[in-house]
Structures are given as structure tokens and as C-alpha cells.
Coordinates of C-alpha atoms in Angstrom, one line a residue:
M184 CA 196.7 83.9 -300.5
I185 CA 199.0 85.7 -303.0
N186 CA 200.3 87.9 -300.2
I187 CA 200.9 84.8 -298.1
F188 CA 202.8 83.3 -301.0
I189 CA 205.0 86.4 -301.5
S190 CA 205.8 86.5 -297.7
A191 CA 206.6 82.8 -297.6
L192 CA 208.8 83.1 -300.6
I193 CA 210.7 86.1 -299.2
F194 CA 211.3 84.5 -295.8
S195 CA 212.3 81.2 -297.4
I196 CA 214.9 82.9 -299.6
W197 CA 216.1 85.1 -296.7
G198 CA 216.4 82.0 -294.4
V199 CA 218.4 80.0 -297.0
M200 CA 220.6 83.0 -297.6
L201 CA 221.3 83.4 -293.9
F202 CA 221.7 79.7 -292.8
F203 CA 222.6 77.5 -295.8
G204 CA 226.3 76.4 -295.6
K205 CA 226.9 78.9 -292.7
K206 CA 227.3 78.6 -289.0
I207 CA 224.6 80.4 -286.9
G208 CA 225.7 83.8 -285.7
L209 CA 224.1 87.2 -286.2
S210 CA 221.9 85.4 -288.8
M211 CA 219.5 84.1 -286.1
L212 CA 218.8 87.6 -285.0
L213 CA 218.5 88.8 -288.6
F214 CA 215.8 86.1 -289.2
T215 CA 213.8 86.1 -285.9
L216 CA 213.3 89.9 -285.7
P217 CA 211.7 90.4 -289.1
F218 CA 209.8 87.1 -288.8
T219 CA 208.2 87.8 -285.5
Y220 CA 207.6 91.5 -286.5
Y221 CA 205.8 90.3 -289.6
L222 CA 203.6 87.8 -287.6
I223 CA 202.5 90.4 -285.1
S224 CA 201.9 93.2 -287.6
K225 CA 199.9 90.9 -289.9
L226 CA 197.7 89.7 -287.0
E227 CA 197.3 93.3 -285.8
K228 CA 196.1 94.4 -289.2
S229 CA 193.6 91.6 -289.4
E230 CA 192.5 92.4 -285.8
K231 CA 193.0 88.8 -284.6
I232 CA 195.1 89.6 -281.5
V233 CA 193.1 89.0 -278.3
N234 CA 195.9 89.1 -275.8
E235 CA 198.4 92.0 -276.2
K236 CA 200.4 90.8 -273.1
A237 CA 201.7 87.9 -275.2
K238 CA 204.0 90.3 -277.0
V239 CA 206.2 90.3 -273.9
L240 CA 207.5 86.9 -275.2
L241 CA 209.4 88.8 -277.9
L242 CA 211.9 89.6 -275.2
P243 CA 213.1 86.0 -274.4
I244 CA 212.9 85.2 -278.1
T245 CA 215.2 88.2 -278.9
L246 CA 217.6 87.5 -276.0
L247 CA 218.0 83.8 -277.0
S248 CA 218.6 84.9 -280.6
M249 CA 221.3 87.3 -279.4
T250 CA 223.2 84.5 -277.8
Y251 CA 224.2 83.2 -281.2
L252 CA 225.9 86.6 -281.8
I253 CA 227.6 86.9 -278.4
Y254 CA 228.5 83.4 -277.3
N255 CA 229.7 80.1 -278.8
N256 CA 228.4 77.4 -276.6
K257 CA 227.6 74.2 -278.4
F258 CA 225.0 72.9 -275.9
F259 CA 223.0 76.1 -275.7
S260 CA 223.3 76.7 -279.5
A261 CA 221.6 73.4 -280.1
V262 CA 218.9 73.7 -277.3
N263 CA 218.1 77.3 -278.1
I264 CA 216.8 76.4 -281.6
C265 CA 214.1 74.3 -280.0
A266 CA 213.5 76.9 -277.3
I267 CA 213.0 79.8 -279.9
I268 CA 210.6 77.7 -282.0
L269 CA 208.6 76.7 -278.9
L270 CA 208.5 80.3 -277.7
I271 CA 207.3 81.6 -281.1
S272 CA 204.6 78.9 -281.2
Y273 CA 203.6 79.7 -277.6
M274 CA 203.5 83.4 -278.3
I275 CA 201.2 82.8 -281.3
Y276 CA 198.9 80.7 -279.2
R277 CA 198.8 83.3 -276.4
L278 CA 198.1 86.1 -278.9
F279 CA 194.9 84.3 -279.9
N280 CA 193.9 83.3 -276.3
E281 CA 193.7 85.5 -273.2
N282 CA 192.8 83.1 -270.4
V283 CA 195.1 80.1 -270.7
K284 CA 195.4 77.3 -268.2
F285 CA 198.9 75.9 -267.9
N286 CA 198.6 72.2 -268.3
F287 CA 199.6 69.3 -270.6
T288 CA 196.9 70.4 -273.1
L289 CA 198.6 73.8 -273.4
I290 CA 201.9 72.0 -274.3
K291 CA 200.0 70.0 -276.9
K292 CA 198.4 73.1 -278.4
T293 CA 201.7 75.0 -278.4
I294 CA 203.5 72.2 -280.3
G295 CA 200.5 72.0 -282.6
I296 CA 201.1 75.5 -283.8
F297 CA 204.3 74.1 -285.5
F298 CA 202.8 70.8 -286.8
K299 CA 199.2 71.8 -287.5
P300 CA 200.1 73.5 -290.9
F301 CA 200.8 70.1 -292.4
S302 CA 197.1 69.2 -292.1
Y303 CA 196.4 72.2 -294.4
A304 CA 198.9 71.2 -297.1
E305 CA 196.4 70.4 -299.9
Q306 CA 193.9 73.0 -298.8
S307 CA 196.4 75.9 -298.7
L308 CA 198.1 75.1 -302.0
N309 CA 194.7 74.7 -303.7
K310 CA 193.6 78.1 -302.4
L311 CA 196.8 79.6 -303.7
A312 CA 196.3 78.1 -307.1
D313 CA 192.7 79.4 -307.2
S314 CA 194.0 82.9 -306.2
F315 CA 196.4 82.9 -309.1
Q316 CA 193.8 81.7 -311.6
E317 CA 191.3 84.3 -310.4
K318 CA 193.9 87.1 -310.8
R319 CA 194.8 85.9 -314.2
K320 CA 191.1 86.0 -315.3
N321 CA 190.7 89.5 -314.0
R322 CA 193.5 90.8 -316.3
S323 CA 192.8 91.7 -319.8
K324 CA 194.6 89.3 -322.2
K325 CA 194.7 92.0 -324.9
D326 CA 196.6 94.5 -322.6
N327 CA 199.1 91.8 -321.6
T328 CA 199.8 90.9 -325.2
E329 CA 200.3 94.6 -326.1
K330 CA 202.7 95.1 -323.2
M331 CA 204.7 92.0 -324.1
K332 CA 205.1 93.3 -327.7
K333 CA 206.2 96.7 -326.6
V334 CA 208.8 95.2 -324.2
A335 CA 210.1 92.8 -326.9
K336 CA 210.4 95.6 -329.5
A337 CA 212.2 97.9 -327.1
I338 CA 214.7 95.2 -326.1
G339 CA 215.3 94.1 -329.7
I340 CA 216.1 97.6 -330.9
T341 CA 218.0 98.9 -327.8
F342 CA 220.4 95.9 -327.2
P343 CA 222.2 95.9 -330.6
I344 CA 222.5 99.7 -330.7
V345 CA 224.0 99.8 -327.2
L346 CA 226.3 96.9 -328.0
V347 CA 227.7 98.6 -331.1
V348 CA 228.2 101.9 -329.2
I349 CA 230.1 100.2 -326.4
I350 CA 232.4 98.4 -328.8
L351 CA 233.2 101.6 -330.6
L352 CA 233.8 103.6 -327.4
A353 CA 236.0 100.7 -326.0
S354 CA 238.1 100.7 -329.1
A355 CA 238.4 104.5 -329.0
D356 CA 239.5 104.7 -325.3
E357 CA 241.6 102.1 -323.5
V358 CA 240.5 103.1 -320.0
F359 CA 236.8 102.7 -320.9
G360 CA 237.6 99.4 -322.6
S361 CA 239.4 98.1 -319.5
I362 CA 236.2 98.6 -317.5
F363 CA 234.4 96.1 -319.7
M364 CA 237.3 93.7 -319.8
D365 CA 237.3 93.6 -315.9
L366 CA 233.5 93.1 -316.0
E367 CA 233.9 90.2 -318.4
D368 CA 236.5 88.6 -316.1
F369 CA 234.3 89.1 -313.1
V370 CA 231.3 87.5 -314.8
F371 CA 233.4 84.6 -316.0
K372 CA 234.8 84.0 -312.5
I373 CA 231.3 84.0 -311.0
V374 CA 230.0 81.5 -313.6
S375 CA 233.1 79.2 -313.1
E376 CA 232.6 79.2 -309.3
I377 CA 229.0 78.3 -309.4
K378 CA 228.4 74.7 -308.1
I379 CA 225.4 73.1 -309.8
T380 CA 224.7 70.7 -306.9
E381 CA 224.8 73.6 -304.4
V382 CA 222.4 75.7 -306.5
I383 CA 220.0 72.8 -306.8
A384 CA 220.2 72.2 -303.1
R385 CA 219.5 75.8 -302.4
I386 CA 216.5 75.9 -304.8
M387 CA 215.1 72.6 -303.3
L388 CA 215.5 74.0 -299.7
I389 CA 213.8 77.3 -300.7
L390 CA 210.9 75.4 -302.2
F391 CA 210.5 73.2 -299.1
V392 CA 210.6 76.1 -296.7
C393 CA 208.4 78.2 -298.9
V394 CA 205.7 75.4 -299.0
Y395 CA 205.9 75.0 -295.2
L396 CA 205.6 78.7 -294.6
I397 CA 202.6 79.0 -297.0
M398 CA 200.9 76.3 -294.9
F399 CA 202.1 77.9 -291.6
F400 CA 200.8 81.4 -292.6
Y401 CA 197.6 80.0 -293.9
N402 CA 197.0 78.2 -290.6
I403 CA 197.6 81.4 -288.6
F404 CA 196.2 84.1 -290.7
V405 CA 193.2 82.3 -292.3
K406 CA 192.2 79.2 -290.3
Y407 CA 193.3 79.7 -286.7
K408 CA 190.6 80.9 -284.3
A409 CA 190.7 81.6 -280.5
Q410 CA 189.6 78.6 -278.4
E411 CA 187.4 79.4 -275.5
E412 CA 188.1 77.7 -272.2
T413 CA 185.2 75.7 -270.9
S414 CA 184.2 77.1 -267.5
G415 CA 181.3 74.9 -266.3
K416 CA 182.7 71.6 -265.3
I417 CA 180.9 68.8 -263.4
K418 CA 182.4 68.3 -260.0
I419 CA 183.6 64.7 -259.5
K420 CA 184.6 63.3 -256.2
K421 CA 188.3 62.4 -256.3
D422 CA 189.8 59.3 -254.7
N423 CA 192.8 60.7 -252.8
F424 CA 193.5 57.7 -250.6
T425 CA 196.4 56.5 -252.7
I426 CA 198.1 59.9 -252.8
R427 CA 197.8 60.2 -249.0
V428 CA 199.5 56.8 -248.6
I429 CA 202.3 57.9 -251.0
L430 CA 202.8 61.2 -249.2
G431 CA 203.0 59.6 -245.7
T432 CA 205.3 56.8 -246.9
L433 CA 207.6 59.0 -248.8
N434 CA 207.9 61.4 -245.9
I435 CA 209.0 58.6 -243.5
V436 CA 211.6 57.5 -246.1
Y437 CA 212.8 61.1 -246.4
L438 CA 213.0 61.5 -242.7
I439 CA 215.4 58.6 -242.4
F440 CA 217.4 59.8 -245.4
C441 CA 217.7 63.4 -244.0
I442 CA 218.9 62.1 -240.7
I443 CA 221.7 60.2 -242.5
Q444 CA 222.5 63.3 -244.6
V445 CA 222.9 65.5 -241.5
K446 CA 225.3 63.0 -239.9
S447 CA 227.3 62.1 -243.0
L448 CA 227.5 65.3 -245.0
F449 CA 226.7 68.2 -242.8
M450 CA 228.1 67.1 -239.4
Q451 CA 230.7 64.8 -241.0
K452 CA 230.4 62.2 -238.3
V453 CA 230.9 59.3 -240.6
D454 CA 234.4 58.2 -241.7
I455 CA 234.1 58.2 -245.5
N456 CA 235.8 59.6 -248.6
Y457 CA 233.6 62.6 -249.3
A458 CA 234.5 63.0 -253.0
G459 CA 233.8 59.4 -253.7
Y460 CA 230.6 59.5 -251.6
A461 CA 229.4 62.6 -253.3
R462 CA 229.9 61.0 -256.7
Q463 CA 227.2 58.5 -256.0
G464 CA 224.3 60.8 -255.5
F465 CA 223.8 64.3 -256.8
F466 CA 222.0 63.3 -260.1
Q467 CA 219.7 60.9 -258.3
L468 CA 218.9 63.4 -255.6
M469 CA 218.1 66.1 -258.2
I470 CA 215.7 63.7 -259.9
V471 CA 214.1 62.8 -256.6
S472 CA 213.5 66.5 -255.9
V473 CA 211.7 66.8 -259.3
I474 CA 209.5 63.8 -258.5
N475 CA 208.6 65.4 -255.2
L476 CA 207.4 68.6 -256.9
I477 CA 205.3 66.6 -259.3
T478 CA 203.9 64.5 -256.3
I479 CA 202.9 67.7 -254.5
L480 CA 201.1 69.1 -257.5
I481 CA 199.2 65.9 -258.0
A482 CA 198.3 65.8 -254.3
K483 CA 196.8 69.3 -254.4
K484 CA 194.8 68.4 -257.5
S485 CA 193.3 65.4 -255.6
E486 CA 191.7 67.5 -252.9
N487 CA 187.9 67.6 -252.5
E488 CA 186.2 70.8 -251.2
D489 CA 184.0 69.0 -248.7
E490 CA 186.8 67.0 -247.0
K491 CA 188.5 69.7 -244.9
G492 CA 190.2 67.3 -242.5
I493 CA 191.7 65.2 -245.3
N494 CA 192.7 68.4 -247.2
R495 CA 194.5 69.6 -244.0
Y496 CA 196.4 66.3 -243.8
I497 CA 197.4 66.6 -247.5
N498 CA 198.6 70.2 -246.9
I499 CA 200.7 69.2 -243.9
M500 CA 202.2 66.3 -245.7
C501 CA 203.0 68.5 -248.7
V502 CA 204.7 71.1 -246.5
I503 CA 206.8 68.4 -244.8
M504 CA 207.7 67.0 -248.2
I505 CA 208.8 70.5 -249.3
I506 CA 211.1 70.8 -246.2
F507 CA 212.6 67.4 -247.0
T508 CA 213.0 68.4 -250.7
M509 CA 215.0 71.5 -249.6
V510 CA 217.2 69.2 -247.5
I511 CA 217.6 66.9 -250.5
L512 CA 218.5 69.9 -252.7
V513 CA 221.1 71.1 -250.2
S514 CA 222.5 67.6 -249.9
S515 CA 222.8 67.3 -253.6
G516 CA 224.6 70.7 -253.8
V517 CA 227.0 69.7 -251.0
R518 CA 227.8 66.5 -252.7
M519 CA 228.5 68.4 -255.9
Y520 CA 230.7 70.8 -254.0
Y521 CA 232.8 67.9 -252.6
Y522 CA 233.0 66.2 -255.9
E523 CA 234.1 69.3 -258.0
S524 CA 236.6 70.3 -255.3
A525 CA 238.3 66.9 -255.8
Y526 CA 237.9 66.6 -259.6
G527 CA 237.4 70.1 -261.0
Y528 CA 234.7 72.0 -262.7
T529 CA 232.8 70.9 -265.9
F530 CA 229.8 72.1 -267.9
L531 CA 227.6 69.3 -266.5
R532 CA 228.4 70.2 -262.9
L533 CA 227.7 73.9 -263.4
L534 CA 224.4 72.8 -265.1
V535 CA 223.5 70.7 -262.0
Y536 CA 224.1 73.7 -259.7
S537 CA 221.9 75.8 -261.9
V538 CA 219.1 73.3 -261.9
L539 CA 219.3 72.9 -258.1
V540 CA 219.0 76.7 -257.7
V541 CA 216.0 76.8 -260.0
E542 CA 214.3 74.0 -258.0
A543 CA 215.0 75.8 -254.7
V544 CA 213.4 79.0 -256.1
L545 CA 210.4 76.9 -257.4
L546 CA 209.8 75.7 -253.8
V547 CA 208.8 79.2 -252.7
P548 CA 205.7 79.5 -254.8
T549 CA 205.0 75.8 -254.2
V550 CA 204.7 76.5 -250.4
A551 CA 202.3 79.4 -251.1
Y552 CA 200.3 77.1 -253.4
V553 CA 200.0 74.4 -250.8
L554 CA 198.8 76.9 -248.2
N555 CA 195.9 77.7 -250.6
A556 CA 197.2 81.0 -252.0
K557 CA 195.3 82.1 -255.1
I558 CA 198.2 81.9 -257.5
N559 CA 198.7 80.4 -260.9
L560 CA 201.5 78.0 -260.0
T561 CA 202.3 76.6 -263.4
K562 CA 202.5 80.1 -264.8
I563 CA 205.0 81.1 -262.1
Y564 CA 206.9 77.9 -262.9
F565 CA 207.0 78.9 -266.5
M566 CA 208.2 82.4 -265.8
V567 CA 210.9 81.3 -263.4
I568 CA 212.2 78.6 -265.7
I569 CA 212.3 81.0 -268.7
V570 CA 214.2 83.7 -266.7
A571 CA 216.6 81.1 -265.3
Y572 CA 217.3 79.6 -268.7
I573 CA 218.0 83.0 -270.2
C574 CA 220.4 83.8 -267.3
M575 CA 222.1 80.4 -267.9
N576 CA 222.6 81.4 -271.6
F577 CA 224.2 84.7 -270.6
A578 CA 226.3 83.3 -267.7
N579 CA 229.0 82.1 -270.2
F580 CA 229.5 78.6 -268.7
D581 CA 232.7 77.9 -270.7
L582 CA 234.5 81.0 -269.3
L583 CA 233.3 80.2 -265.8
I584 CA 234.5 76.7 -266.0
V585 CA 238.1 77.7 -266.9
R586 CA 238.0 80.6 -264.4
R587 CA 237.0 78.2 -261.5
N588 CA 239.5 75.6 -262.7
L589 CA 242.2 78.4 -262.8
E590 CA 241.4 79.3 -259.2
R591 CA 241.6 75.6 -258.2
Y592 CA 245.0 75.4 -260.0
T593 CA 246.4 78.3 -258.0
K594 CA 245.4 76.5 -254.8
T595 CA 246.2 72.8 -255.6
G596 CA 248.3 72.8 -258.7
K597 CA 245.8 70.4 -260.4
I598 CA 243.9 71.1 -263.6
D599 CA 242.3 69.0 -266.3
V600 CA 243.8 70.4 -269.4
D601 CA 242.2 67.7 -271.6
Y602 CA 238.7 68.8 -270.6
I603 CA 239.5 72.4 -271.3
M604 CA 240.8 71.7 -274.8
M605 CA 238.1 69.2 -275.8
K606 CA 235.0 70.6 -274.1
T607 CA 235.3 74.4 -274.0
G608 CA 235.1 76.8 -277.0
T609 CA 236.1 80.3 -277.9
D610 CA 234.1 81.7 -275.0
A611 CA 236.8 80.4 -272.6
V612 CA 239.8 81.8 -274.6
P613 CA 240.4 84.9 -272.4
E614 CA 240.6 82.7 -269.2
I615 CA 242.8 80.1 -271.0
A616 CA 245.2 83.0 -271.9
R617 CA 245.3 84.0 -268.2
L618 CA 246.0 80.4 -267.3
L619 CA 249.0 80.3 -269.7
E620 CA 250.4 83.4 -268.0
I621 CA 250.6 81.8 -264.6
M622 CA 251.8 78.4 -265.7
P623 CA 255.6 77.7 -265.5
D624 CA 257.4 77.7 -268.9
N625 CA 258.7 74.1 -268.5
E626 CA 255.3 72.6 -267.7
L627 CA 253.9 70.1 -270.2
D628 CA 250.3 71.4 -269.8
R629 CA 251.4 74.9 -270.8
E630 CA 252.9 73.6 -274.0
R631 CA 249.8 71.6 -274.8
L632 CA 247.5 74.6 -274.1
S633 CA 249.7 76.9 -276.2
K634 CA 249.5 74.4 -279.2
Y635 CA 245.8 74.2 -278.7
M636 CA 245.4 78.0 -278.9
K637 CA 247.5 78.2 -282.0
K638 CA 245.5 75.5 -283.6
L639 CA 242.2 77.2 -282.7
Y640 CA 243.5 80.5 -284.2
K641 CA 244.3 78.8 -287.5
E642 CA 240.8 77.2 -287.6
L643 CA 239.2 80.6 -286.9
E644 CA 241.4 82.1 -289.7
K645 CA 240.2 79.5 -292.2
E646 CA 236.5 80.2 -291.5
N647 CA 235.0 82.3 -294.2
I648 CA 233.0 84.5 -291.8
D649 CA 230.7 87.3 -293.1
I650 CA 227.9 89.3 -291.5
R651 CA 225.6 86.3 -291.5
D652 CA 227.7 84.0 -289.2
F653 CA 229.6 86.8 -287.4
N654 CA 230.1 85.9 -283.7
L655 CA 231.6 88.2 -281.1
S656 CA 233.1 85.3 -279.1
K657 CA 235.1 84.1 -282.1
A658 CA 236.2 87.6 -283.0
Q659 CA 237.3 88.3 -279.5
A660 CA 239.1 84.9 -279.3
K661 CA 241.1 85.6 -282.5
K662 CA 242.1 89.0 -281.1
T663 CA 243.1 87.6 -277.7
I664 CA 245.2 84.7 -279.1
K665 CA 247.0 87.1 -281.5
Q666 CA 247.9 89.4 -278.6
K667 CA 248.8 86.8 -276.0
I668 CA 250.2 83.8 -277.8
P669 CA 253.4 84.2 -279.9
M670 CA 252.9 82.6 -283.3

């Protein structure tokens, strides 16, 4: 428990040093790397690791931590904090358990890794207090008293002698004396700049984080045990009549819908405004496709081994629904294409494209699952989503948005400068500089963008950036603005 306390105290101080009053940059990597290394090395020493393959999750954790150093996207910066915490919790759970079923129970247990320590608050702190008392008893009181006397005696004699010698030497040599004058000014400056409220806030935060980490480590290193999956389950006959009705009815609705989509969007046989028409539907269709995937999974779970004819019907209906889902995904993508062609490119629209691509990829293993392939579908879903999410983080959405809008500007002369200035960050600065180069000198948007870049440069100059919140995107933005924009 004393080792746990020391580790918790070190990480709490380190965390507050990295993050308190600073923006997240390199600091995320400087915290997650030693933290995850400590967790794994400690579990290895105690021989508690059951599943070595779980260590592969260090890769997405590290990659997501690196994004705070490389990019400066507000959306991903906020979401990645939750993603990193969940991945660390999931990694811990997998280290303890080899055969894991991907279901809602797994989600509950993964989140429980983060919240479970609170249930050990009293127990862990009592154990820590007992450990300190036991260690104190084992020490010889006499030895401690003698040591304290020796230290006090040494300090009492040494300090006045050294002080007198320094004063004499300082008066004898001006250069030597100036060293201590500068030291005195430096100490006075530090003391005068110390903010009592900030110091108190730091101490309180360190204490809070330290107490939580004590409970967290106590849960993992002392209390946590691998949980065996129950294999022998009683077979219960499932009522799948309702799901069969749902599958059949939805497929009829989707058939009618797909016929209309082919005529209106793909064959363009209907006289409509395609940009306005597209605006009505891509979000709804994306949600419908997610509902379809969930319906297919529920339908397959409702099968009974002794009902081969009914199972064949469910499989056929699921395959048909997958085909309709692909048409719906394509329809949603086409609608988005028409809409962005008319109104430009935004973060949300690129995000929709990404989700549509991920859903389309997920349909491939879903088909194999429906056709009774022996695959762990939810595990494949998890892997695809994690890989896709990491790719989205490294795609640099802000830069892509401005680049695509720049291409649109060269073709149509239209561009939403307000969106670029308000919604994109330093990641987009290289493309904004390119945009300024091709804009006419007398254009109002060019003047507005130029003022925006100068303002951004001043804001970046004001930031007191050190190694903790260093960010490559901000550093590159400052360099680009200084080179391209006359100040």
C-alpha cells in the first residue's frame, strides 16, 4: 500500500504539473506513456496478466495521445480524452480476461474499471493508514531520535559558519558578492510571483487526484480478479415472430424507398432542386442505416437451432436488408455530395462522409455473419471503428475543409470565409495562406482573411507555450503566417 501511495502521489504531481493551467499538447503523451507502462509493468511483476494480446491496445492509446502534439482540432481534442480513458480501462479489463464476449455487459465492465475504485475509498485509505502504522512500529524509536539529534546538531553548527564565510568572501570580492545579490533578487522575484490561490488549487487538485489513484491502483493491483465466462447456458426457445414481421415490413418499405431514390437521385428523372432535396435527408438516412445494422444483429440472435426453415427466412431477409442499407448509404452520400457542391465543405459534412464509409465497411463482415460464418462480429466492429477513428484523427479535417473549399473557389468563385475563420483552427493555416495567394487584392474576403491571420498570429504569440503544451500545428501556423502574411 505504501508503494501504491508513492506511485499515486508521483502521478498526481506529474499530472498537475503537466495539465494545470496549460493547454493539452505534448503533455498528453508525457502522461499516458509512463502511466500505461507503470500499469503493465506492475501487473507483470505481480503475474496478474492473463491476456498478453491486450497490450496491442497501447498502439491506439499512444496514437490518440500523439494527436494532441500534432494537430489542433477542438472536436477530436475533446472526444479523444474520453476515448483514451475508455481504451485504458478496456486494456486493463482485457489484461485480466482472455475470452471476452463483446456485448453490453463488456461495456459496463469497461466503464466499471474507471468508477469501481470509488467503492474502495474507505477500505483502501484504511489499508494505507494501517501500512504506515505498521512501518512506524517496526522502526526503532531510539534510532530515530538519535538520527534527528545528529541532523539538528549538524545543521545548527554548519549554517552559521557557512553564512559568516559567505559574508566575508562577498565583502572581499565584488564578483563573488554579485552572485549572491543576483540569487537574492531571483528568490525575491519567485516569492513575489507566487499566487496563494493558485498554489492552494494545485495542492487541492494533487490531493484529489492522489486519493483517486490510490483507490484506482488498489482496485487493480489488490482487489481485481479475472472473471470467468459462464459456458454452460440453458437453451431457451426464442420467440422470433415479431422480428420476422419487422424484417419483412421494413424490407417492403425500403424497396419502395430505393425505387424512388434510383429515379430521383441516381437517374435524375424528377424535376427538383437537388441541393435543397439533399439537405432534407442525409442525417436521417445515416441513422436509418445504423438502425438496420442493429435490427440485423437482433434478428440473428433470435434464431433457434431446430427451426432451419425460419432461420433461412431470417437470413434471406437480413441479406436483402443489407442490400437496401447499402443503397441507403449510397443515397445519403449522393445527397451529401449535392449539398456540399452547392454550399461548401464543413467539418460536420466530412464527418458524415467518414461515418458512411465506416458503415459501408461494417456491412462486409455483417454479410459473412448472416451467412453463418464463424466470426466474432462485435470484435470486428470494434477493430474497424477504432482503426477508422484513428484515421479520422490523423486525416486533418480542418486542412481538408479549406483545401476542398479552395478547389471549389477556383471553379465557382464562391467560398464561406466566415466558416473558415470561425470553425477551423491552426491546422488549416497552410491552406488559408494558399487561398490568400490566389484571391484578388481588391476582394473584401481577402482583406478579412488577412486580418484573421494577423489576429491569430498575435494570439499565438501571447501564449506562454513550453514543452508541456507544445503543439506542432501551432508552431507551424506561426511560421507560415510570419512567412506569408506581411505584418
